[in-house]
Tab-separated table of C-alpha atoms in Angstrom:
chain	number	residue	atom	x	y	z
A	1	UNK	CA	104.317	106.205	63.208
A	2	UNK	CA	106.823	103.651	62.880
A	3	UNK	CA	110.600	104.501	63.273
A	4	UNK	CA	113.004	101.938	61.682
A	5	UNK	CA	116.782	101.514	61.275
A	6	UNK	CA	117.222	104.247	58.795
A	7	UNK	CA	114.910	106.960	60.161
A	8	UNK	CA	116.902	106.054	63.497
A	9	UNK	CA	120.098	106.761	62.389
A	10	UNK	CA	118.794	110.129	60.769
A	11	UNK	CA	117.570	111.234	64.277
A	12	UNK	CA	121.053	110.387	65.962
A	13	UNK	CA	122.776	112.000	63.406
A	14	UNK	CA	121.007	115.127	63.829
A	15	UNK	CA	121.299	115.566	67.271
A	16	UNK	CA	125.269	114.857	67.476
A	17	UNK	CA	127.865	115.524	65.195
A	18	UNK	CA	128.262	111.617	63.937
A	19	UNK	CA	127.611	111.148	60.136
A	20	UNK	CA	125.039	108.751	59.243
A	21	UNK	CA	127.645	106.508	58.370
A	22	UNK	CA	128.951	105.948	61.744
A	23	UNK	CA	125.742	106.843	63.279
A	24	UNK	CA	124.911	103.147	61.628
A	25	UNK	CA	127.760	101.513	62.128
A	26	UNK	CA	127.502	102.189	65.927
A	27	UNK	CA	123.646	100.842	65.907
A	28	UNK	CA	125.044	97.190	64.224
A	29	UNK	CA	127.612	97.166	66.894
A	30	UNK	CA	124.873	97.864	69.556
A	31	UNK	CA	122.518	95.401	68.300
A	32	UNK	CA	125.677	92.738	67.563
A	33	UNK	CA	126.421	93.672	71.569
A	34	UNK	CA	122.983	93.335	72.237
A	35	UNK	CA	122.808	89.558	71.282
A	36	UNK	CA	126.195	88.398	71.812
A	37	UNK	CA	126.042	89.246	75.721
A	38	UNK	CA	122.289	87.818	75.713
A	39	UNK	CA	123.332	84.685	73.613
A	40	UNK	CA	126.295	84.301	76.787
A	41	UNK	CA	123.572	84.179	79.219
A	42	UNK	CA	124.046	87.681	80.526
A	43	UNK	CA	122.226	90.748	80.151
A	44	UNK	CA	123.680	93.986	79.036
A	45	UNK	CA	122.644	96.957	80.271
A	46	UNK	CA	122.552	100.565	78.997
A	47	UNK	CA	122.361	103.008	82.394
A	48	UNK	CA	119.236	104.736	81.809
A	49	UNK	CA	117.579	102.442	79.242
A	50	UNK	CA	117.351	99.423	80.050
A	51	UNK	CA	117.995	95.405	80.462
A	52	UNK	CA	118.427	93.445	77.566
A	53	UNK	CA	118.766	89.759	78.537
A	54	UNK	CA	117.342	86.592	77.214
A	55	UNK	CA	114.474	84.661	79.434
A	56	UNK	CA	114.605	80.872	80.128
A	57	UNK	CA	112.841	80.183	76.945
A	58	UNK	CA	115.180	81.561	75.087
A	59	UNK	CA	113.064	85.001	74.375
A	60	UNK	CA	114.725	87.964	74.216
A	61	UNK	CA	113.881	90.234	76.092
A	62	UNK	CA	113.809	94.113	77.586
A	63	UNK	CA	113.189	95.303	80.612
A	64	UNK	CA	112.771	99.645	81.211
A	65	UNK	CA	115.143	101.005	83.310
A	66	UNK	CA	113.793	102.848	85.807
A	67	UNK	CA	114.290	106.261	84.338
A	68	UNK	CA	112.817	105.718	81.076
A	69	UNK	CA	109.828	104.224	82.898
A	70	UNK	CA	109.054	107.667	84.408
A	71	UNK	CA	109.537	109.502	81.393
A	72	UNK	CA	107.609	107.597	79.014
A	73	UNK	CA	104.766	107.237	82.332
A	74	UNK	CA	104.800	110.981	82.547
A	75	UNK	CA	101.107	111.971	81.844
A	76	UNK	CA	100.240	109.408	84.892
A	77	UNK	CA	103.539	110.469	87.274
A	78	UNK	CA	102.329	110.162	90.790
A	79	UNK	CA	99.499	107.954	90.707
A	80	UNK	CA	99.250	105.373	93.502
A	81	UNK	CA	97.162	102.481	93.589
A	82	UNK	CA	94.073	102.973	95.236
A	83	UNK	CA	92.672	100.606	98.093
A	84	UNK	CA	89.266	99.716	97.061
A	85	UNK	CA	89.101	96.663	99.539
A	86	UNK	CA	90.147	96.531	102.432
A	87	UNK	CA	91.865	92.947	103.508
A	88	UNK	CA	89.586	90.171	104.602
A	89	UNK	CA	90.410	90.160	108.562
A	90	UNK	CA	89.650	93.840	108.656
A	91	UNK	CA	87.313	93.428	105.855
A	92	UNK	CA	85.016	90.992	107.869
A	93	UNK	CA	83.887	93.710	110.360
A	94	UNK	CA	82.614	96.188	107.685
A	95	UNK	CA	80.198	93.691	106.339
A	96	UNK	CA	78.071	96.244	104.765
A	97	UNK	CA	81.057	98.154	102.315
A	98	UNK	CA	82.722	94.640	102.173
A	99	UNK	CA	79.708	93.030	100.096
A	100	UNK	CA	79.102	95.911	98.289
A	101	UNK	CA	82.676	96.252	96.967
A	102	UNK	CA	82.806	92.498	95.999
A	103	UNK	CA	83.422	91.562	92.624
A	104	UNK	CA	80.185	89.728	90.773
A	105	UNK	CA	82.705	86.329	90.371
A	106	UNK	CA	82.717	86.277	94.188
A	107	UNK	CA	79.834	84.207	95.865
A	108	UNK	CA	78.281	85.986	98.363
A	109	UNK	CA	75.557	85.349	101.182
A	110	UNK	CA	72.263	84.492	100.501
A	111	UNK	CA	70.510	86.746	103.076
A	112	UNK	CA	72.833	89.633	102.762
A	113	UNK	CA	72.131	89.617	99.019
A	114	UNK	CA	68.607	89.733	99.218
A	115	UNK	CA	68.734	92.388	101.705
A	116	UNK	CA	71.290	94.845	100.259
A	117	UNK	CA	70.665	93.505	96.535
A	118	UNK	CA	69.704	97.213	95.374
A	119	UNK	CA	72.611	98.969	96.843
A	120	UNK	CA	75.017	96.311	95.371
A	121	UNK	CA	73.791	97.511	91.898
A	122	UNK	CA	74.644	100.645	91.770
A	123	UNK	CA	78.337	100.085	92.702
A	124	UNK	CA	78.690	97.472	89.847
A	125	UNK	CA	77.085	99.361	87.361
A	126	UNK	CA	79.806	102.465	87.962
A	127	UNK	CA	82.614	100.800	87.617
A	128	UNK	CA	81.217	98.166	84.776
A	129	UNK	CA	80.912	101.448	83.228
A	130	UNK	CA	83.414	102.895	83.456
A	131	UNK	CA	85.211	99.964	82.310
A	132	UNK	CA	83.785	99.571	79.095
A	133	UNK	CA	83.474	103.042	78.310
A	134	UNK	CA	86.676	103.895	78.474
A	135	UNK	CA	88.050	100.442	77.254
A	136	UNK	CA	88.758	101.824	73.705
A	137	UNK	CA	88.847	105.554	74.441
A	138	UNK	CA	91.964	107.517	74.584
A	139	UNK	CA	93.793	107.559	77.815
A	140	UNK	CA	93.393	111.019	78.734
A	141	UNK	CA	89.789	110.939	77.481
A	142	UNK	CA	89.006	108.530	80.733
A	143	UNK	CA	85.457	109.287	82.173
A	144	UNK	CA	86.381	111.761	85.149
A	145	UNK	CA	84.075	112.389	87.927
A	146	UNK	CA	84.199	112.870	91.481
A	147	UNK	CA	83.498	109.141	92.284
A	148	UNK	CA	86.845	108.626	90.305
A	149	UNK	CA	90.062	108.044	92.280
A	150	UNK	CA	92.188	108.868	89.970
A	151	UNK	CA	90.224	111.787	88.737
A	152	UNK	CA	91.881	114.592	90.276
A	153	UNK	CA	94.989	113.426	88.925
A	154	UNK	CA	93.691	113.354	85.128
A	155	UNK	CA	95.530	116.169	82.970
A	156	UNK	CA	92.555	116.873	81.037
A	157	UNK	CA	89.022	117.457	82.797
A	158	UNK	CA	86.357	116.167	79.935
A	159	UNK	CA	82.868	116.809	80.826
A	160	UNK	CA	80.922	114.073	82.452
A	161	UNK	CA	78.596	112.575	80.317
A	162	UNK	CA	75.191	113.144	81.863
A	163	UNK	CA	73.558	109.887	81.619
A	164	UNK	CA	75.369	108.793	84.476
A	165	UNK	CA	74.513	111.299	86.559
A	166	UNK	CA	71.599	109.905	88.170
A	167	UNK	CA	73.710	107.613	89.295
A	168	UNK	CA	76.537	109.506	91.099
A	169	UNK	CA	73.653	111.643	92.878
A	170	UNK	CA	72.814	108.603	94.153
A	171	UNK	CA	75.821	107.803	95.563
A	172	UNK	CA	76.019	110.874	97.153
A	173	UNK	CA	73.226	110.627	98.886
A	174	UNK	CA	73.859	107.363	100.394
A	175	UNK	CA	77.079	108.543	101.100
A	176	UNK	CA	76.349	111.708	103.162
A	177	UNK	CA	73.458	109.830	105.417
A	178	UNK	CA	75.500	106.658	106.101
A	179	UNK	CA	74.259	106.526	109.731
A	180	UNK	CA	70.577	105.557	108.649
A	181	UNK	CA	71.974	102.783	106.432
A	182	UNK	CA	73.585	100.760	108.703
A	183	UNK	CA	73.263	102.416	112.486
A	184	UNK	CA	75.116	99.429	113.698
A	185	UNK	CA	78.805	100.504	112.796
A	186	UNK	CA	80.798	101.771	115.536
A	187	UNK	CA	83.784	101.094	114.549
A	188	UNK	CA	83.444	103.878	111.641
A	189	UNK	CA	82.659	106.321	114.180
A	190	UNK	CA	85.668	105.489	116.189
A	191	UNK	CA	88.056	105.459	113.052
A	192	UNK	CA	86.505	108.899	112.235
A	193	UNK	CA	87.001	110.351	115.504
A	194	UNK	CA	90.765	109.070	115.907
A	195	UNK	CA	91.705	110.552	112.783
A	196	UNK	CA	89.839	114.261	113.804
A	197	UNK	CA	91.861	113.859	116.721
A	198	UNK	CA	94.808	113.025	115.008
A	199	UNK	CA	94.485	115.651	112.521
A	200	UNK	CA	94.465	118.450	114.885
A	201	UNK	CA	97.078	117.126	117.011
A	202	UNK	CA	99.773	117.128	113.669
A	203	UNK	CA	97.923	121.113	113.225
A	204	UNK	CA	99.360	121.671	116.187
A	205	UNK	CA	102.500	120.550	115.592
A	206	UNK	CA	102.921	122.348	112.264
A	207	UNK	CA	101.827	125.693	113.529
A	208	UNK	CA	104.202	125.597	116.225
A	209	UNK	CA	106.938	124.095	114.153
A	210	UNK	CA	107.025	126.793	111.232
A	211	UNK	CA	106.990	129.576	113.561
A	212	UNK	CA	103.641	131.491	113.609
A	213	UNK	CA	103.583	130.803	117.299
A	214	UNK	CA	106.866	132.230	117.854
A	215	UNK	CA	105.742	135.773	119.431
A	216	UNK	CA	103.381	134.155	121.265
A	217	UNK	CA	105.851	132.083	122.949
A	218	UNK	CA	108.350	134.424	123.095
A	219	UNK	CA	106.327	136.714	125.293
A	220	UNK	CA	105.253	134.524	127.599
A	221	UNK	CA	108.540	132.435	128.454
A	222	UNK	CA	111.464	134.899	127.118
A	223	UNK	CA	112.825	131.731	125.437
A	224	UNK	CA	116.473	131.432	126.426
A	225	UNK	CA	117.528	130.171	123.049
A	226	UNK	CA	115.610	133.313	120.934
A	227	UNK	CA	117.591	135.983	123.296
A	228	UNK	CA	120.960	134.474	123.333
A	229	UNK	CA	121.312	134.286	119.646
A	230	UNK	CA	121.052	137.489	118.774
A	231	UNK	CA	122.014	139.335	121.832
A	232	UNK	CA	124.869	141.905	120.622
A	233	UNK	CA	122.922	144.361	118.843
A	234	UNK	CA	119.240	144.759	119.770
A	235	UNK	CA	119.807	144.990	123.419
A	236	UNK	CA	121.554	148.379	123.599
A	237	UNK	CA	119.050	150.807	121.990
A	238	UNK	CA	116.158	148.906	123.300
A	239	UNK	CA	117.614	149.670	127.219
A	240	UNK	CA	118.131	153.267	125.937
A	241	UNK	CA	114.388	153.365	124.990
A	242	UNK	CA	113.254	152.147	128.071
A	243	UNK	CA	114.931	154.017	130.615
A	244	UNK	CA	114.274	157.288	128.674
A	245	UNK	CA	110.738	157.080	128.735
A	246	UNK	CA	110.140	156.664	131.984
A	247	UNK	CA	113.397	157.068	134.528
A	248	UNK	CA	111.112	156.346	137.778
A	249	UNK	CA	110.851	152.562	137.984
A	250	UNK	CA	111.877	150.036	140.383
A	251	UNK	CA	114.337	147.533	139.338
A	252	UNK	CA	111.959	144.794	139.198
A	253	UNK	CA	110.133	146.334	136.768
A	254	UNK	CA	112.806	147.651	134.098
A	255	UNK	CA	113.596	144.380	134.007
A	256	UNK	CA	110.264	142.984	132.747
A	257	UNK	CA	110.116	145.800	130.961
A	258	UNK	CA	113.207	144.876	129.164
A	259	UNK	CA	112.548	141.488	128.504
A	260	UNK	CA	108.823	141.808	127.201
A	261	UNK	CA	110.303	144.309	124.014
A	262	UNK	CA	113.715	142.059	123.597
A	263	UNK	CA	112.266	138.896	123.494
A	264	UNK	CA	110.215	140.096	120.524
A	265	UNK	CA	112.755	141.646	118.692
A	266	UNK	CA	114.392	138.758	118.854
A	267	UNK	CA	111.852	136.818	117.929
A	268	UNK	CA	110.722	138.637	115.075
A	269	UNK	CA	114.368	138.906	113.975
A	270	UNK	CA	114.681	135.318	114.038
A	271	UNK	CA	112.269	135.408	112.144
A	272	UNK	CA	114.039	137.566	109.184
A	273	UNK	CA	116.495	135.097	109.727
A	274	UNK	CA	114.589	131.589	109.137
A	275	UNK	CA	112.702	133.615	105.759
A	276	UNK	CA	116.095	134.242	104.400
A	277	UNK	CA	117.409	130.891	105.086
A	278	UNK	CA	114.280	129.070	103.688
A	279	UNK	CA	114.668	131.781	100.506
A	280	UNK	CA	117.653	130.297	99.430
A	281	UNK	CA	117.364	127.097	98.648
A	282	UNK	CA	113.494	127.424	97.383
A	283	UNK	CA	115.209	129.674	94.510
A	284	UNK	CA	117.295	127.311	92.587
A	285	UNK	CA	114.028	125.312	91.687
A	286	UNK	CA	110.531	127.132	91.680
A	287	UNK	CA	107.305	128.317	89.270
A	288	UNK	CA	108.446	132.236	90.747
A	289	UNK	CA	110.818	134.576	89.940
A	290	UNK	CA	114.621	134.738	87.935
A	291	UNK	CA	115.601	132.025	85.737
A	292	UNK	CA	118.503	130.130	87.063
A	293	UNK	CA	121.315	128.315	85.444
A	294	UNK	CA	120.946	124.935	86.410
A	295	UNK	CA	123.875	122.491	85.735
A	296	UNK	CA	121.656	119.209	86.107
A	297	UNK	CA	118.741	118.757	83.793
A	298	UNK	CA	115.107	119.696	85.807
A	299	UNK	CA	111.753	120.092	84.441
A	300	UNK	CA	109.876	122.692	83.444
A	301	UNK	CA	105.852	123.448	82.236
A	302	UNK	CA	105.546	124.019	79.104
A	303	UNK	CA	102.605	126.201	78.263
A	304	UNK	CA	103.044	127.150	74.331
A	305	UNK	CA	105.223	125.561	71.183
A	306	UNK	CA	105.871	128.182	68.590
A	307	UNK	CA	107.243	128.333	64.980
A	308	UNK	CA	108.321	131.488	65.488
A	309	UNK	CA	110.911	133.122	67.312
A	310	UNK	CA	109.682	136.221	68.050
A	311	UNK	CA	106.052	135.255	69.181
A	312	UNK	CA	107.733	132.695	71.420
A	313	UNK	CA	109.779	135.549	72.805
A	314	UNK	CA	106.782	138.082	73.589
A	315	UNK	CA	104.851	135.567	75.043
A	316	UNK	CA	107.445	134.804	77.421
A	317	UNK	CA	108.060	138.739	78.020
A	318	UNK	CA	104.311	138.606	79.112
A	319	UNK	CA	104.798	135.507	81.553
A	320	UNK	CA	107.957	137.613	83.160
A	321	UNK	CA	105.764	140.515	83.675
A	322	UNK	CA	103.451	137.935	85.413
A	323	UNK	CA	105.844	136.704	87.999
A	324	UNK	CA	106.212	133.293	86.444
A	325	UNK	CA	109.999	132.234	85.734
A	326	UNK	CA	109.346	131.943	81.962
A	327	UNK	CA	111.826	130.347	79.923
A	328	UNK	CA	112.527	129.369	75.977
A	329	UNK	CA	113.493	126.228	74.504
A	330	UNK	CA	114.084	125.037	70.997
A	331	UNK	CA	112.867	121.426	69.625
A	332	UNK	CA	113.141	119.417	66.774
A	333	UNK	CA	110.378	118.425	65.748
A	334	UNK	CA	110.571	115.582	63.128
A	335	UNK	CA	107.345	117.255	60.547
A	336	UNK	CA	107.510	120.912	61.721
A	337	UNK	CA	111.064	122.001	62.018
A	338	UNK	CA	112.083	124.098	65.143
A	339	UNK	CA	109.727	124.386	67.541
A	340	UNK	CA	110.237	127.250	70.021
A	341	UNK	CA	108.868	126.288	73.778
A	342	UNK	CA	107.656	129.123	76.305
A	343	UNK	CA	108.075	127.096	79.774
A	344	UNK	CA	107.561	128.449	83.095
A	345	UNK	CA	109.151	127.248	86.135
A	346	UNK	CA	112.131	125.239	87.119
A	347	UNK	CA	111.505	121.974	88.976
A	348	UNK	CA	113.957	118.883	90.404
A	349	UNK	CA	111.348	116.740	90.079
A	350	UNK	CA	108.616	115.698	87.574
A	351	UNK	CA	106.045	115.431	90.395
A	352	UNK	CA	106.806	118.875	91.863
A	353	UNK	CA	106.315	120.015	88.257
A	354	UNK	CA	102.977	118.687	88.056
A	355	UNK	CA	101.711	120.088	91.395
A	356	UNK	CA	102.636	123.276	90.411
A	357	UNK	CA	101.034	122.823	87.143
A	358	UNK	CA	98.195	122.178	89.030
A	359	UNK	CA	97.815	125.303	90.701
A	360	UNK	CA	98.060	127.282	87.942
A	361	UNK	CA	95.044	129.609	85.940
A	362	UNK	CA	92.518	127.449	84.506
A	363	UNK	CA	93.684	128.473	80.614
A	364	UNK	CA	96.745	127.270	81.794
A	365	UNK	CA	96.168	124.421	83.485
A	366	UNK	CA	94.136	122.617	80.626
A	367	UNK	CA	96.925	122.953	78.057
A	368	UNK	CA	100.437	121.950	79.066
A	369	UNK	CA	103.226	119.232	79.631
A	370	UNK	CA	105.945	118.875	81.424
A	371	UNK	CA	109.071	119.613	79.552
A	372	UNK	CA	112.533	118.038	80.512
A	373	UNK	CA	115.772	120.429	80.298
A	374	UNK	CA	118.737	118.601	80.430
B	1	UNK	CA	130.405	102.179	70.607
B	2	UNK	CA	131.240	105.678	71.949
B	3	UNK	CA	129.298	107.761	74.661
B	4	UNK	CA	127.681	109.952	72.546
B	5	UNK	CA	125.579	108.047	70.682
B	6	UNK	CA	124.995	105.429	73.324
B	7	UNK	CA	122.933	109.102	74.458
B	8	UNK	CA	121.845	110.282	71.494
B	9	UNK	CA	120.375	106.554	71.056
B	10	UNK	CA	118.576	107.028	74.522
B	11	UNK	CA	117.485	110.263	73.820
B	12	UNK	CA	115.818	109.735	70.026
B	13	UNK	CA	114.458	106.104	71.439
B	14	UNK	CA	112.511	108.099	74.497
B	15	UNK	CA	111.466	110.877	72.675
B	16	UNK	CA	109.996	108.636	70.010
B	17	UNK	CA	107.876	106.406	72.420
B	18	UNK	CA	106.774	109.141	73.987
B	19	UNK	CA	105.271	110.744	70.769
B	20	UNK	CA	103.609	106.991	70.741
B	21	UNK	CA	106.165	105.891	68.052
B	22	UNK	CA	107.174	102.819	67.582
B	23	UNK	CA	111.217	102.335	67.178
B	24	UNK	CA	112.256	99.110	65.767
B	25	UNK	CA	115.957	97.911	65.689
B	26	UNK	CA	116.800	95.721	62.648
B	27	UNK	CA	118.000	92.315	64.126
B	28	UNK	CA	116.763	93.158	67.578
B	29	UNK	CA	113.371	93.788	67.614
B	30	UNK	CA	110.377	96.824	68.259
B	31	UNK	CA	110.038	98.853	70.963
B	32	UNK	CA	106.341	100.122	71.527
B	33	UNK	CA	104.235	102.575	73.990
B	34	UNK	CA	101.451	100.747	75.539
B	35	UNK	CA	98.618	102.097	77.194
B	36	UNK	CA	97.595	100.013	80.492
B	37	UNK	CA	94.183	101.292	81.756
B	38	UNK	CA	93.391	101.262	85.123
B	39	UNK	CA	92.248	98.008	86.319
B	40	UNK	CA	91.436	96.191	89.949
B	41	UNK	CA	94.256	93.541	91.560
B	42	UNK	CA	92.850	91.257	93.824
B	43	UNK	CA	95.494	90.096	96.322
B	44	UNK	CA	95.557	86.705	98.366
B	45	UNK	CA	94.735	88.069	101.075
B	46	UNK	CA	91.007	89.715	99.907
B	47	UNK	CA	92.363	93.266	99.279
B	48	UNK	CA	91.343	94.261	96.279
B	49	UNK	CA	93.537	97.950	94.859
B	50	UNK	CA	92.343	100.019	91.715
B	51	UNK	CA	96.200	99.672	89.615
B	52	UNK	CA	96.374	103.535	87.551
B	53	UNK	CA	96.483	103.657	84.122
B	54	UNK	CA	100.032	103.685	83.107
B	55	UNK	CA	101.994	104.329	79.790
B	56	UNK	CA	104.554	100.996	79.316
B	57	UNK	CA	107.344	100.494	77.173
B	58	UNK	CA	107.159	97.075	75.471
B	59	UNK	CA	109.719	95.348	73.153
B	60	UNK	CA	108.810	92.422	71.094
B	61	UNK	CA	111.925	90.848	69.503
B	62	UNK	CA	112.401	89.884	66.034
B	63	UNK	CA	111.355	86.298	64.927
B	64	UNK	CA	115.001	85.738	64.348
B	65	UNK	CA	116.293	86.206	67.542
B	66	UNK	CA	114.462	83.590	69.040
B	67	UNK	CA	116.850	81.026	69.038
């Protein structure tokens, strides 16, 4: 649908107080600004729109701010580019991939093209076709298979068309037995085993870092830190405990005694500690629990649009009762009048929104969009 | 020009791209959606990156304000 001038102003004027009147005299000013500050050689910018300046030729021009960028991108928000090729230094060494990745424009070998001829097909053919499937398909129609990098990312989850199926088995299979295609590639093997190694390592790290080590540690090293923060209170009943039980020990021994049960108090109090701490600031934003009031604007999943109130307002009753912090929120809509909007969740950022969305139930999952509250 | 609707202007332009509208300003020009598809770059150096598909905004001005 096209919006001009007139249905502009209409939408302005609805969503402030201005009267149409105004609402148009403050566009002609806008678009006077617009092309008096281009015409001076300068752009003008409006913070959270955009750059309107005029190029060399004399075009005028627009660039996105940022912000809109992000919004209008939303149904692809954190997509990266994907390496398919690996530069030609490092590329050299992996002969076999190298050639098989290559474009059809690019010359390659003689030999290596007779020799690897068949496996260079199949490689083409996917992504030729994907490409010209998809070339006048809807965006979030995109063929989606495993083979896809950018498939996991897709909102919606079409069913893969089964003529290409063959193929991707294929794949697979050279895939999983890459050793009998080319057994002279060390330098995989290597890669592979650095990364294992580096893998575990950063395991390591984590698992000691969030805590679930802690009573471990704390048992065998009493560690000096753990006891001296909380000293005051645990200490006295545990002593009382101890010598209670059984009076007839030798000094040596209380003490061990006393420092085996302390240390994991202390630990596991610390731990009650660090849960609280981390509770806190997880609560402001988050798919879980109480709906906060949140001064800045945040995103939210939006699960169901309703004409009417009270459906709207039952369905979000049923998303409370399910844990989920379920929210309503009303929205214009330009054919349909008020639209009522069960969301669940609050989120700072659009990406956290979609993770989250991606975790949830599958009826869920399939039918949503990130909302903005602001 | 006042604040509000320097945000009410933002707000109705965004919303309306996103709904895959196309807003056009008298005397300025048309702002559109555009739909990139995901396609391969090939930099200088050999590496070749699969670009995602991305929504765009794109504004064509008006024949008159080419000067």
């Amino acid at each position: 649908m096209k919006i001009d001038n007139q249905k502009l102003i209409e939408l302005i004027a609805e969503k402030t107080e201005l009267d149409a009147e105004t609402a148009d005299k403050q566009l002609s000013e806008l678009v006077a600004r617009v092309k008096e500050t281009a015409d001076k050689g300068k752009a003008l910018e409006i913070k959270g729109f955009g750059l309107f300046f005029r190029s060399r030729s004399g075009k005028l021009e627009f660039k996105p701010s940022r912000e809109l960028e992000t919004e209008v991108n939303y149904k692809y928000a954190g997509m990266e580019p994907v390496e398919m090729k690996k530069p030609r230094d490092i590329a050299d060494e992996f002969t076999g991939e190298a050639e098989k990745s290559k474009p059809e424009d690019e010359p390659e070998p003689e030999g290596q093209k007779a020799s690897e001829g068949e496996e260079t097909d199949w490689l083409d053919d996917i992504w030729k076709g994907e490409g010209e499937e998809s070339r006048d398909a809807d965006p979030g129609d995109e063929d989606i298979s495993d083979e896809d990098p950018f498939g996991g990312l897709m909102l919606d989850d079409p069913e893969e068309p089964p003529q290409k199926e063959p193929d991707y088995s294929q794949l697979k299979k050279e895939k999983s037995e890459p050793s009998k295609r080319k057994t002279k590639n060390p330098i995989n093997t290597l890669v592979t085993a650095f990364v294992t190694v580096l893998v575990i390592i950063v395991g390591i790290l984590v698992v000691i870092e969030f805590g679930f080590l802690n009573i471990l540690t704390g048992q065998d090293e009493s560690d000096p830190t753990e006891v001296t923060q909380i000293e005051p209170k645990p200490q006295a009943p545990v002593e009382m405990d101890t010598e209670e039980a059984d009076p007839p020990v030798t000094e040596e021994e209380e003490q061990e005694q006393d420092d085996l049960p302390e240390s994991e108090e202390a630990s596991v109090e610390q731990e009650e500690i660090s849960e609280i701490e981390t509770d806190e600031p997880s609560q402001t934003f988050g798919l879980h629990g109480q709906v906060m009031d949140i001064d800045e604007r945040f995103f939210t999943i939006i699960l169901h649009s309703m004409r009417n109130e009270d459906t709207a307002r039952s369905i979000r009753e049923n998303l409370v009762n399910e844990g989920y912090r379920a929210l309503i929120t009303t929205h214009e809509h330009v054919e349909m009048g008020t639209m009522w909007r069960v969301g669940i969740g609050q989120f700072e950022t659009l990406q956290s929104a979609q993770q989250a969305a991606q975790e949830l139930p599958q009826n869920y999952r399939d039918n949503h969009f990130i909302g903005i509250i602001q | 020009m006042n604040s509000t609707f320097i945000k009410a202007f933002k707000q109705v332009v965004r919303e309306e791209l996103i709904k895959k509208n196309s807003v056009e300003l008298e005397g300025l020009g048309r702002f559109e959606l555009i739909h990139k598809k995901q396609h391969q770059v090939k930099n200088d150096d050999g590496q070749v990156v699969m670009m995602p598909p991305s929504d765009v905004v794109e504004f064509t001005p008006e024949k008159k304000v080419k000067s």
